mmCIF file of C-alpha atoms in Angstrom:
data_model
loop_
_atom_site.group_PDB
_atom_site.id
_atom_site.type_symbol
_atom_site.label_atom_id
_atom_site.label_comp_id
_atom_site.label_asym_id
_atom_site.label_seq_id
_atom_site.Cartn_x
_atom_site.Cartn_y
_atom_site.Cartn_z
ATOM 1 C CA UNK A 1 -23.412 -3.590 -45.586
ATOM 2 C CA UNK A 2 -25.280 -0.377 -45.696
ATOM 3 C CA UNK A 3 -27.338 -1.344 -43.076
ATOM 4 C CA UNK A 4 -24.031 -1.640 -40.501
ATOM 5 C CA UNK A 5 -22.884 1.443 -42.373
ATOM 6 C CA UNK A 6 -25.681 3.467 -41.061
ATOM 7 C CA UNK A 7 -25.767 1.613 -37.414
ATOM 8 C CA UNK A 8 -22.097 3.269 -37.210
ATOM 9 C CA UNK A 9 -23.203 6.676 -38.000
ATOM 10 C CA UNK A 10 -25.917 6.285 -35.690
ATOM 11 C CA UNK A 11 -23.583 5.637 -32.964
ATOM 12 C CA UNK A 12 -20.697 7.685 -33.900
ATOM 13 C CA UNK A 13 -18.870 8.729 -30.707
ATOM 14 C CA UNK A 14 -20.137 12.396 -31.236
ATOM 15 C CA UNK A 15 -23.488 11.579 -31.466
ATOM 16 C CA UNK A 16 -23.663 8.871 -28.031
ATOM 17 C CA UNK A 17 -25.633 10.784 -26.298
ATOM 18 C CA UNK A 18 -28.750 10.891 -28.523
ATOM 19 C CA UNK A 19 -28.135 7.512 -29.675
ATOM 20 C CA UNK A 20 -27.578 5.718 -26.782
ATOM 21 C CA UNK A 21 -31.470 6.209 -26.392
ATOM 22 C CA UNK A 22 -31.602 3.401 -29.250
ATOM 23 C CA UNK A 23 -28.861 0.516 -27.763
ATOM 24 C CA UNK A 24 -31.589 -1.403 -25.841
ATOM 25 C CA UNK A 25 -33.601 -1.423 -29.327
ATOM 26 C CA UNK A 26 -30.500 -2.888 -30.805
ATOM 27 C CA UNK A 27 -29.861 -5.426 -28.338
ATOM 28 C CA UNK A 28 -33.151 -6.378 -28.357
ATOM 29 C CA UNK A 29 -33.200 -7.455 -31.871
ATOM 30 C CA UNK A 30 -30.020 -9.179 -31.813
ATOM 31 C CA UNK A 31 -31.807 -12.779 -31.837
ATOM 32 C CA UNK A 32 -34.064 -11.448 -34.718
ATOM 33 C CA UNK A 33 -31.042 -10.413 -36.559
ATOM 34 C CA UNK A 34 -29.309 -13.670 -36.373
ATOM 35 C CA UNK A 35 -32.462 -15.508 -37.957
ATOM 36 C CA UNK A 36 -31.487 -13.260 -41.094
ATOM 37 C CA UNK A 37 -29.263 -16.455 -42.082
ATOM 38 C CA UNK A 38 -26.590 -14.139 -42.724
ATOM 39 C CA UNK A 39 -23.426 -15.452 -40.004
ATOM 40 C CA UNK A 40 -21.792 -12.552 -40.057
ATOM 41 C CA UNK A 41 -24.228 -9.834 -39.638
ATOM 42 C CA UNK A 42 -24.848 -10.073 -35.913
ATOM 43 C CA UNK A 43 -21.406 -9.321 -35.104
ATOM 44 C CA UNK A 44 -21.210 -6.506 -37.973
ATOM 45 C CA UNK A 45 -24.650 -5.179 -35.977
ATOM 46 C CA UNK A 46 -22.817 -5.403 -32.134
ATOM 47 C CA UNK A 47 -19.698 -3.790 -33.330
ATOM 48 C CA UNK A 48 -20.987 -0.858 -34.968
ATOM 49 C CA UNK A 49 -24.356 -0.136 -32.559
ATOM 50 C CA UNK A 50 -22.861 -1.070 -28.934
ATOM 51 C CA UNK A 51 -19.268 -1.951 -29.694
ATOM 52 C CA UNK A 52 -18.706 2.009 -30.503
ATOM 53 C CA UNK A 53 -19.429 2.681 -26.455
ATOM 54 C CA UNK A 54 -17.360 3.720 -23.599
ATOM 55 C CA UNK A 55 -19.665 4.886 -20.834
ATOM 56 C CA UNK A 56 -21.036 3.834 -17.957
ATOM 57 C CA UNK A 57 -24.363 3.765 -19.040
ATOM 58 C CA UNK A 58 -23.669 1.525 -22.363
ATOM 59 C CA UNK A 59 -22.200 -0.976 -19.860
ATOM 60 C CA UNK A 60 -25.332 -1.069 -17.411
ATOM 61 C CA UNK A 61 -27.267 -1.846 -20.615
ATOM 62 C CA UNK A 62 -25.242 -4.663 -21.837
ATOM 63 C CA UNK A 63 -25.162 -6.024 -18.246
ATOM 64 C CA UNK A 64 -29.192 -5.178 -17.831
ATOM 65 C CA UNK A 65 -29.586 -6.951 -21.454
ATOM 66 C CA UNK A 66 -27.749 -10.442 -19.959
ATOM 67 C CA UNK A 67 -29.732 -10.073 -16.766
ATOM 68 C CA UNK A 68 -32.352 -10.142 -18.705
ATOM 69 C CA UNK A 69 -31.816 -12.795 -21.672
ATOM 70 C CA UNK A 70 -30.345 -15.964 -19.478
ATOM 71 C CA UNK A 71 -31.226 -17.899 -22.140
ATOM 72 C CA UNK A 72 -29.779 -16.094 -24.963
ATOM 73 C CA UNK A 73 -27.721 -18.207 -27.591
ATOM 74 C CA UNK A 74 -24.012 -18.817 -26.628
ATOM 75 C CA UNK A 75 -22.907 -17.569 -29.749
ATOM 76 C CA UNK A 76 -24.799 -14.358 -29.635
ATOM 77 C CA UNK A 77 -23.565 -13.940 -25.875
ATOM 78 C CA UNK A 78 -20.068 -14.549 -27.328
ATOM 79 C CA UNK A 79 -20.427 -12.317 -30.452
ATOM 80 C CA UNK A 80 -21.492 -9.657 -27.778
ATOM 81 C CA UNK A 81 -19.019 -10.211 -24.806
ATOM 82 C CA UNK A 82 -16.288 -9.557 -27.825
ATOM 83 C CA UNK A 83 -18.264 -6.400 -29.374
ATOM 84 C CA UNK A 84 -18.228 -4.961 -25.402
ATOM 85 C CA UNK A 85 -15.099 -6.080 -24.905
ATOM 86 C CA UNK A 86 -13.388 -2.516 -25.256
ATOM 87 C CA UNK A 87 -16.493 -1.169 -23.161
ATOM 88 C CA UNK A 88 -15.583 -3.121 -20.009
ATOM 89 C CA UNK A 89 -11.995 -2.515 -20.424
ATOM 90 C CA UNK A 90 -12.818 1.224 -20.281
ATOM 91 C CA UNK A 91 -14.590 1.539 -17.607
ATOM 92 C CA UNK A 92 -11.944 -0.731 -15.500
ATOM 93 C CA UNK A 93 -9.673 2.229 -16.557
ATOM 94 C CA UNK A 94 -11.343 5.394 -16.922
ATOM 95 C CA UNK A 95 -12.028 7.201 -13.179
ATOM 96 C CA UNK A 96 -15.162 7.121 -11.787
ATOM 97 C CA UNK A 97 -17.303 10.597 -11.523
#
């Protein structure tokens, strides 16, 4: 638990713009994460590293990150699509610069 405690003050909405530096980092060790045998933990790790996002920018990275993993485990692809879900829904509703 301390380990998702910390991912959410790393991510904090006041501190997204240093952090976001760190999201593909996270999303690249999602699959590594999930061998941890722990069920729970990858979802704990999305919602508190990516799920704390609302920019444009956090979005392209998810979207880059799929691009890029095809192959990635439906239930890590699920776990994510509901950590991001408030992401996308934001940026369907916030106006565009």
């Amino acid at each position: 638990s301390w380990v998702a405690a910390a991912c959410h003050y790393i991510h904090h909405p006041l501190r997204q713009n240093e952090a976001i530096h760190d999201l593909p980092l996270s999303l690249s060790l999602l699959e590594e994460i999930q061998q941890t045998g722990d069920i729970f933990f990858p979802k704990s790790w999305l919602d508190n590293t990516i799920g704390q996002y609302n920019n444009e920018q956090a979005k392209a990275l998810v979207e880059t990150y799929l691009e890029q993993n095809p192959n990635l485990n439906p239930q890590l692809k699920s776990k994510l699509l509901q950590s991001t879900d408030n992401l996308f829904r934001a940026q369907k509703l916030l106006p565009k610069p």
